[in-house]
Coordinates of C-alpha atoms and ligand atoms in Angstrom, one line a residue:
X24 CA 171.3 72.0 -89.4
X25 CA 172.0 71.5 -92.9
X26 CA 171.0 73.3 -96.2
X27 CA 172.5 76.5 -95.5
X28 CA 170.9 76.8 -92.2
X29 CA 174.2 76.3 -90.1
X30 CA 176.8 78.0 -91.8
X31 CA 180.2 79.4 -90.6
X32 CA 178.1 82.4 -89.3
X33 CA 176.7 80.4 -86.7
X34 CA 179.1 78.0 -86.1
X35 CA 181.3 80.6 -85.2
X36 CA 178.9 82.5 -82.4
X37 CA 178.0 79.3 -80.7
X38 CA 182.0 78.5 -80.3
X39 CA 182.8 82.2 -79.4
X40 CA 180.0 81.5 -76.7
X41 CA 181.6 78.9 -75.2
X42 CA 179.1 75.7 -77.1
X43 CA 180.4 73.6 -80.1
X44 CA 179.7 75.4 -83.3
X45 CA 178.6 73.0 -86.2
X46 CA 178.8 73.2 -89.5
X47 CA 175.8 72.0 -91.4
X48 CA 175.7 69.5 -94.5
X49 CA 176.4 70.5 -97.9
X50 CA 178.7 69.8 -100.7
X51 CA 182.0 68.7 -100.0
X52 CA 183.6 71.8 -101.4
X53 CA 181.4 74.0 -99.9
X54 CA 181.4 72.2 -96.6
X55 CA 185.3 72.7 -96.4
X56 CA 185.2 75.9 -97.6
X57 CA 183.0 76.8 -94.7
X58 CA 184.9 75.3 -92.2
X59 CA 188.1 77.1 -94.0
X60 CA 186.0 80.3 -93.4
X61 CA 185.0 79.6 -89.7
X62 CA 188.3 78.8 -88.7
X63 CA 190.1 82.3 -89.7
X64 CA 187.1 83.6 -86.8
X65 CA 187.8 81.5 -84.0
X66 CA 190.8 79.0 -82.9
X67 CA 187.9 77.3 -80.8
X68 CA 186.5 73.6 -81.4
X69 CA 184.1 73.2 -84.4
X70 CA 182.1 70.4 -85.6
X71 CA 180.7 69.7 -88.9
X72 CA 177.6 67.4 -89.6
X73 CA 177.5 64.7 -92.1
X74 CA 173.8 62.6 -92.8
X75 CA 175.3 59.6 -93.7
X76 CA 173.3 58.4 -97.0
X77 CA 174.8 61.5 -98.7
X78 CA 178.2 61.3 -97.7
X79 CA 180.3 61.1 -100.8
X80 CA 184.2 59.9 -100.6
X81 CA 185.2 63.7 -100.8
X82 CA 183.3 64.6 -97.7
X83 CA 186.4 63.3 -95.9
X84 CA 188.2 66.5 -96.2
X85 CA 185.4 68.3 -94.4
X86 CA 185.2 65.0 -91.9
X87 CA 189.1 65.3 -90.7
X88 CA 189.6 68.7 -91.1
X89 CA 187.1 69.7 -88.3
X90 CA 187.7 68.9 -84.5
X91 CA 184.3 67.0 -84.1
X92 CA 182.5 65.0 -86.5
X93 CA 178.5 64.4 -85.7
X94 CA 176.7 62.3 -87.6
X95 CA 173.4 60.7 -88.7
X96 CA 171.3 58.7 -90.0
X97 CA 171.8 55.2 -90.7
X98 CA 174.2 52.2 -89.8
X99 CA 176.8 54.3 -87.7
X100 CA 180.4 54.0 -89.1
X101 CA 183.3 55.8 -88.2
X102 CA 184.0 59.0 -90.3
X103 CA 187.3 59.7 -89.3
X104 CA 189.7 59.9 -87.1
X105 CA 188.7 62.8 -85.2
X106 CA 186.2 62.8 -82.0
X107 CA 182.7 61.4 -83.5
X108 CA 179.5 61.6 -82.0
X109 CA 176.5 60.0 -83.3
X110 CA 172.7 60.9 -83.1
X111 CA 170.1 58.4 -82.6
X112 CA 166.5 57.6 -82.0
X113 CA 166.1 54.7 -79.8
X114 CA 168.3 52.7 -77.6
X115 CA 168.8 50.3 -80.2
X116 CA 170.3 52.9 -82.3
X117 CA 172.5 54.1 -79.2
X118 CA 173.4 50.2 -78.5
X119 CA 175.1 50.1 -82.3
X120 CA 176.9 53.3 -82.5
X121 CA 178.5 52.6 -78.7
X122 CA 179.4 49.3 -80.6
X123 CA 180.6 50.8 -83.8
X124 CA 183.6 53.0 -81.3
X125 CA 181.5 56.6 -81.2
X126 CA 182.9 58.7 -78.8
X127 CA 179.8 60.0 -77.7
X128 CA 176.2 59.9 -78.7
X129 CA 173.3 62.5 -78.8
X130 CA 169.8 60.8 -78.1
X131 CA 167.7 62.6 -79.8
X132 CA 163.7 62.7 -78.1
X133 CA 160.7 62.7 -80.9
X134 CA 160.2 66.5 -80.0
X135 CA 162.6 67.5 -82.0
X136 CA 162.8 69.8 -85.2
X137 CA 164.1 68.8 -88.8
X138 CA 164.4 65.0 -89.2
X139 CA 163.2 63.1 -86.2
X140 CA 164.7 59.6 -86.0
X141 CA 162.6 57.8 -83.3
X142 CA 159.6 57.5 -81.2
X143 CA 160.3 58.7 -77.7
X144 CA 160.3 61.8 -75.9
X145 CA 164.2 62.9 -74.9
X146 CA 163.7 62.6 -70.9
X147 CA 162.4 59.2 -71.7
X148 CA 165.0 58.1 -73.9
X149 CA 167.7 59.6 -72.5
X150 CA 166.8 57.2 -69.0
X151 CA 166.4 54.0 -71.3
X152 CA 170.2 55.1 -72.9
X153 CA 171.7 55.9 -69.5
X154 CA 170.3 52.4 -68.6
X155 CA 171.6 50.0 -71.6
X156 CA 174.8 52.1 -71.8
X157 CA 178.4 51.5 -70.1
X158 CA 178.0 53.7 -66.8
X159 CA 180.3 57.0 -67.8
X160 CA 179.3 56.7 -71.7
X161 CA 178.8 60.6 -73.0
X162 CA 175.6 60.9 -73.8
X163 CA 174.3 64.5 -75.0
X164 CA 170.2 65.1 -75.6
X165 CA 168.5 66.8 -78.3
X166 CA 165.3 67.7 -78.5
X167 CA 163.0 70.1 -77.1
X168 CA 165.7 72.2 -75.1
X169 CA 164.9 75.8 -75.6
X170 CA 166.0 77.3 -72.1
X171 CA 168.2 77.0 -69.0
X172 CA 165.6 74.5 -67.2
X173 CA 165.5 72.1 -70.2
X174 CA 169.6 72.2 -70.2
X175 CA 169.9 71.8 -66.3
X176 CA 166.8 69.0 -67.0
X177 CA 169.2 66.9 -69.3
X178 CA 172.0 67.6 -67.4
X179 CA 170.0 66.0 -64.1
X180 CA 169.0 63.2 -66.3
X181 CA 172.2 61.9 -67.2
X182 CA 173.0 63.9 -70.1
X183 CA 177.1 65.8 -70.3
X184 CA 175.7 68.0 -72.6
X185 CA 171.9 69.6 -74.8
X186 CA 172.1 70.1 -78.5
X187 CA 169.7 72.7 -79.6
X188 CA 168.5 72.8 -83.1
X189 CA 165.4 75.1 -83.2
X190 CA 167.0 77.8 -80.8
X191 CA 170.0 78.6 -82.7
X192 CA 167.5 78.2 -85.9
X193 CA 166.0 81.4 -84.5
X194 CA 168.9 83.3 -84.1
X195 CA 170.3 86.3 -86.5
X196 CA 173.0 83.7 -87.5
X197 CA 171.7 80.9 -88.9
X198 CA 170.7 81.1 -92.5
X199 CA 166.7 80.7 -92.4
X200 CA 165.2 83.3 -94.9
X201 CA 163.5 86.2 -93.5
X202 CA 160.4 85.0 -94.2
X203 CA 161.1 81.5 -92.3
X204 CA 161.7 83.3 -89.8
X205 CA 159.0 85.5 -89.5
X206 CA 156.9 81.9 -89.7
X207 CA 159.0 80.9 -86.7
X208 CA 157.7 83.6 -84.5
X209 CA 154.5 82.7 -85.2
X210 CA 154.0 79.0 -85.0
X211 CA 151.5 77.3 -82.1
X212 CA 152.1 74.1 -83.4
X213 CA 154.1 71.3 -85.4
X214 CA 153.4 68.0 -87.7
X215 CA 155.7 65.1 -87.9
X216 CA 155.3 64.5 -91.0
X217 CA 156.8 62.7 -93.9
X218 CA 155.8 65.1 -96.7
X219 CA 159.1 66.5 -98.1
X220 CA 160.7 63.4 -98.5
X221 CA 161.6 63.7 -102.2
X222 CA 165.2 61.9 -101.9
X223 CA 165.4 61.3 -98.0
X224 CA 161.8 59.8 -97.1
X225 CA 161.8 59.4 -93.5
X226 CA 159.4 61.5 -90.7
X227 CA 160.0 65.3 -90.3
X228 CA 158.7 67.7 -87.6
X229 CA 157.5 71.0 -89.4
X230 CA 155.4 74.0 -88.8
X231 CA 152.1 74.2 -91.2
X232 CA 152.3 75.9 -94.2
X233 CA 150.2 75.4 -98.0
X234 CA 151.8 72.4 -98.7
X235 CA 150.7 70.8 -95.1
X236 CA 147.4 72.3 -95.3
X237 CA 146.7 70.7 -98.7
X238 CA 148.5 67.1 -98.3
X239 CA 148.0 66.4 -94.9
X240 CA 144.1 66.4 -93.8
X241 CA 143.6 63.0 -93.8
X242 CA 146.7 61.6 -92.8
X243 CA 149.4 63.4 -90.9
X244 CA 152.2 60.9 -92.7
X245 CA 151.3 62.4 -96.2
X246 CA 149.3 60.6 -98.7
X247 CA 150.4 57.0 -99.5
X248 CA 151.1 57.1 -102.5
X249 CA 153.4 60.0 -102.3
X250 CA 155.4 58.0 -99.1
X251 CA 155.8 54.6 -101.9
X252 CA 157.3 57.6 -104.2
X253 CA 159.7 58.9 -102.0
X254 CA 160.7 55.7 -100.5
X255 CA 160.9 53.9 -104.5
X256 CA 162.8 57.5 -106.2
X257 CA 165.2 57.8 -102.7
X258 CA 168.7 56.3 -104.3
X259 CA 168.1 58.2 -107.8
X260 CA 166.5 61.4 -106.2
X261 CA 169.5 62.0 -103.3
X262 CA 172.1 61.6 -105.3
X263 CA 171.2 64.8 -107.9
X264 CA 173.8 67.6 -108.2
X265 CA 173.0 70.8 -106.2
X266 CA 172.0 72.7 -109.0
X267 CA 169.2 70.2 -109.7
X268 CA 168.1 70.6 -106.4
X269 CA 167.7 74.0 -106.1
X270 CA 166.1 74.1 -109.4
X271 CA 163.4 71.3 -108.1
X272 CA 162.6 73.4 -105.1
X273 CA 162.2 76.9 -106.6
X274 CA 159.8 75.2 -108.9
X275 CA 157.5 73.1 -106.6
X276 CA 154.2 73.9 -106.1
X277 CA 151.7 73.0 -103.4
X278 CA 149.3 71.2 -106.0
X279 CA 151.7 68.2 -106.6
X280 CA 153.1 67.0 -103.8
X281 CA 156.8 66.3 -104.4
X282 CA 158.6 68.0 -101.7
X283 CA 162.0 68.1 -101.5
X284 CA 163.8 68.1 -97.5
X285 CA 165.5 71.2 -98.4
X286 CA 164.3 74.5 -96.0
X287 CA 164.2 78.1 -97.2
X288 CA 167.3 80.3 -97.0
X289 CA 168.0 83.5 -97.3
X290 CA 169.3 83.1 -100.9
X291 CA 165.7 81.4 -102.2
X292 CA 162.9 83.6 -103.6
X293 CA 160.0 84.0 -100.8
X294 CA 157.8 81.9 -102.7
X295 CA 159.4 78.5 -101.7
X296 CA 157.6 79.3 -97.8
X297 CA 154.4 77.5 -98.9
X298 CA 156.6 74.4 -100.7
X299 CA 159.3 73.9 -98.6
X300 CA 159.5 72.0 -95.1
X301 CA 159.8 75.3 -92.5
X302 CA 161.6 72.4 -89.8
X303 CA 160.8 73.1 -86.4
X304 CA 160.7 71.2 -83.3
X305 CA 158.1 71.4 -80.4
X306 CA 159.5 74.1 -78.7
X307 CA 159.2 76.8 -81.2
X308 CA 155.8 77.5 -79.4
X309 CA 157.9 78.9 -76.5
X310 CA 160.7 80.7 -78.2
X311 CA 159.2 84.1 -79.2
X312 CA 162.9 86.0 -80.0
X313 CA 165.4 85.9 -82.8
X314 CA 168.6 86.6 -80.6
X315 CA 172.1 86.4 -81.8
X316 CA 173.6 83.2 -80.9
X317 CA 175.6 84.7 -78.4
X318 CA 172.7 85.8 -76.1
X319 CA 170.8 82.4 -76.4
X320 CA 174.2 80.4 -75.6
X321 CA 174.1 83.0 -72.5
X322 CA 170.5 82.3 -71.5
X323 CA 170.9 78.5 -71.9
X324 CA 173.6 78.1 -69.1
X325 CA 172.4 80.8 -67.0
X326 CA 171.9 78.5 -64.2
X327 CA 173.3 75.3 -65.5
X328 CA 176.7 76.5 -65.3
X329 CA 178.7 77.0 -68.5
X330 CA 181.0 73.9 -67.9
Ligands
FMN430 C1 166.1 73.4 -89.2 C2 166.6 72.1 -88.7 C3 167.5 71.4 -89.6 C4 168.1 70.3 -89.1 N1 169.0 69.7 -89.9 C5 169.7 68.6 -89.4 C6 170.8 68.1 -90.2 O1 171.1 68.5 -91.3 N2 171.5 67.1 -89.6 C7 171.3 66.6 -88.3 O2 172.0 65.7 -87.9 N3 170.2 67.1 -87.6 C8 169.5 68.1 -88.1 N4 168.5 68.6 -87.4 C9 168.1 68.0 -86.1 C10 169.0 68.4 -84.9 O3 170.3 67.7 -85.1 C11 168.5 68.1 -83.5 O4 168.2 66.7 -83.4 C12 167.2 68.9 -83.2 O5 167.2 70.2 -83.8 C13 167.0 68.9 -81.7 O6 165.8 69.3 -81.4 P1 165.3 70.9 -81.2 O7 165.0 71.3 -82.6 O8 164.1 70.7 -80.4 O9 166.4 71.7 -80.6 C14 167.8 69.8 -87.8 C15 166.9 70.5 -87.0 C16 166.3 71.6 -87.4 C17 165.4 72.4 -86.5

């Protein structure tokens, strides 16, 4: 989880726990300085996250230097030498990165929180992928795993491992603001949506907040012309330094609807709550705790087995 949301904090708990910790998108300094700070905490595995249309040539240093590389987003290449999974959306997805030499691959279901890169539910998916796939090929599933029955679920269906997003996004590690969190416990519902997609257009799940409320009552996707926007500003609007980011999204507000994909973190004012995508997948419904990461690693292999 990426923009502060998955930082050494929680990177750390999860590998403690016995999961694979993973350090979210950012810069490339800050990225390696991350992982710097993670590994003085633990000598286990960690795995860092790269969204391949930002990936700049000094992202490499985060790329080798971890023990995993996952990545996303776009035509899968490898990012370096060390173990690299890739996350996809559909079995034609899957068929390329098996082709392009991923190690593994995480088939993501639509369920899932943050960016949501196909159409398919994850049980559903995961069978087509087992299907098209070499018999043997690691496949992992994301998307809508929230307790031990959804991990011993994927397990049964083929999967060698569950990626949780939205979990370990409600846990005292991860980096959502207070108030994000406080949203989290709340929420009955989500949108896929493609509203925030000021510099990475592309469909989102989110909980409602202003910003939904106003743009989306006719038409889930956003309004049309704000989608042509997105899609026509993409290459000028991703590549802005960080500062110009943060700048954009402390001064969005819900009455014109440029959005950028960048959630609330602690180190934003509360204000951004109502502008900013609060990413969530289907199962925040069911989670009703902010645990440490610890605990929820515990819970999910209670009776899957910790192997
Ligand atoms: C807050 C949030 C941020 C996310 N950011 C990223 C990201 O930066 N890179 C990425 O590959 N996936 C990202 N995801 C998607 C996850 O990789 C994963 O597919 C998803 O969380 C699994 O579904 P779940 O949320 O139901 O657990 C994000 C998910 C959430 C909830």
């Amino acid at each position: 989880m990426g923009g502060g949301i998955a930082g050494p904090e929680l990177a750390v708990a999860v590998t403690e726990a016995g999961g694979l910790g993973t350090v979210g998108m950012a810069s490339p300094a800050r990225m390696i300085a991350e992982l710097g700070r993670a590994r003085e905490r633990t000598d286990g595995p960690l795995a860092v996250n790269l969204l391949l249309p930002f990936v700049r040539s000094a992202h490499a240093g985060a790329a080798a230097s971890a023990d995993v590389v996952v990545t996303f987003w776009g035509r899968p290449e490898r990012p370096s030498h060390r173990t690299w999974i890739h996350q996809v959306g559909s079995v034609d997805e899957a068929r390329q990165a098996h082709a392009a030499g991923a190690d593994a691959i995480i088939v993501q279901g639509v369920e899932a929180g943050g960016h949501v890169r196909g159409t398919t539910p994850a049980a559903e998916l995961l069978e087509q992928t087992v299907a098209a796939l070499p018999r043997g090929y690691p496949l992992l599933l994301a998307g809508g795993i929230a307790d031990a029955g959804d991990v011993l679920a994927a397990l049964t269906g083929g999967a060698i491992a569950a990626v949780c997003g939205t979990r370990f996004l409600m846990s005292e590690e991860s980096g959502a603001s207070a108030a994000y969190k406080a949203r989290l416990m709340q929420a009955e519902d989500t949108v896929l949506t493609e509203l925030f997609g000021l510099g990475w257009p592309g469909s989102h799940r989110v909980i409602p907040n202003s910003a939904t409320r106003r743009w989306l009552r006719n038409d889930t996707r956003g309004p049309a012309p704000v989608r042509m926007f997105n899609r026509v500003t993409r290459s000028v609007m991703s590549r802005g330094p960080d500062r110009v980011q943060s700048w954009l999204v402390e001064h969005q507000v819900v009455g014109i609807p440029l959005f950028a994909p960048i959630p609330p973190t602690a180190t934003m004012p509360d204000s951004v709550i109502e502008t900013s995508p609060l990413y969530a997948g289907e199962t925040v419904a069911r989670i009703h705790t902010i645990q440490k990461a610890e605990s929820i690693v515990r819970d999910l292999t209670a009776t899957a087995g910790s192997g």
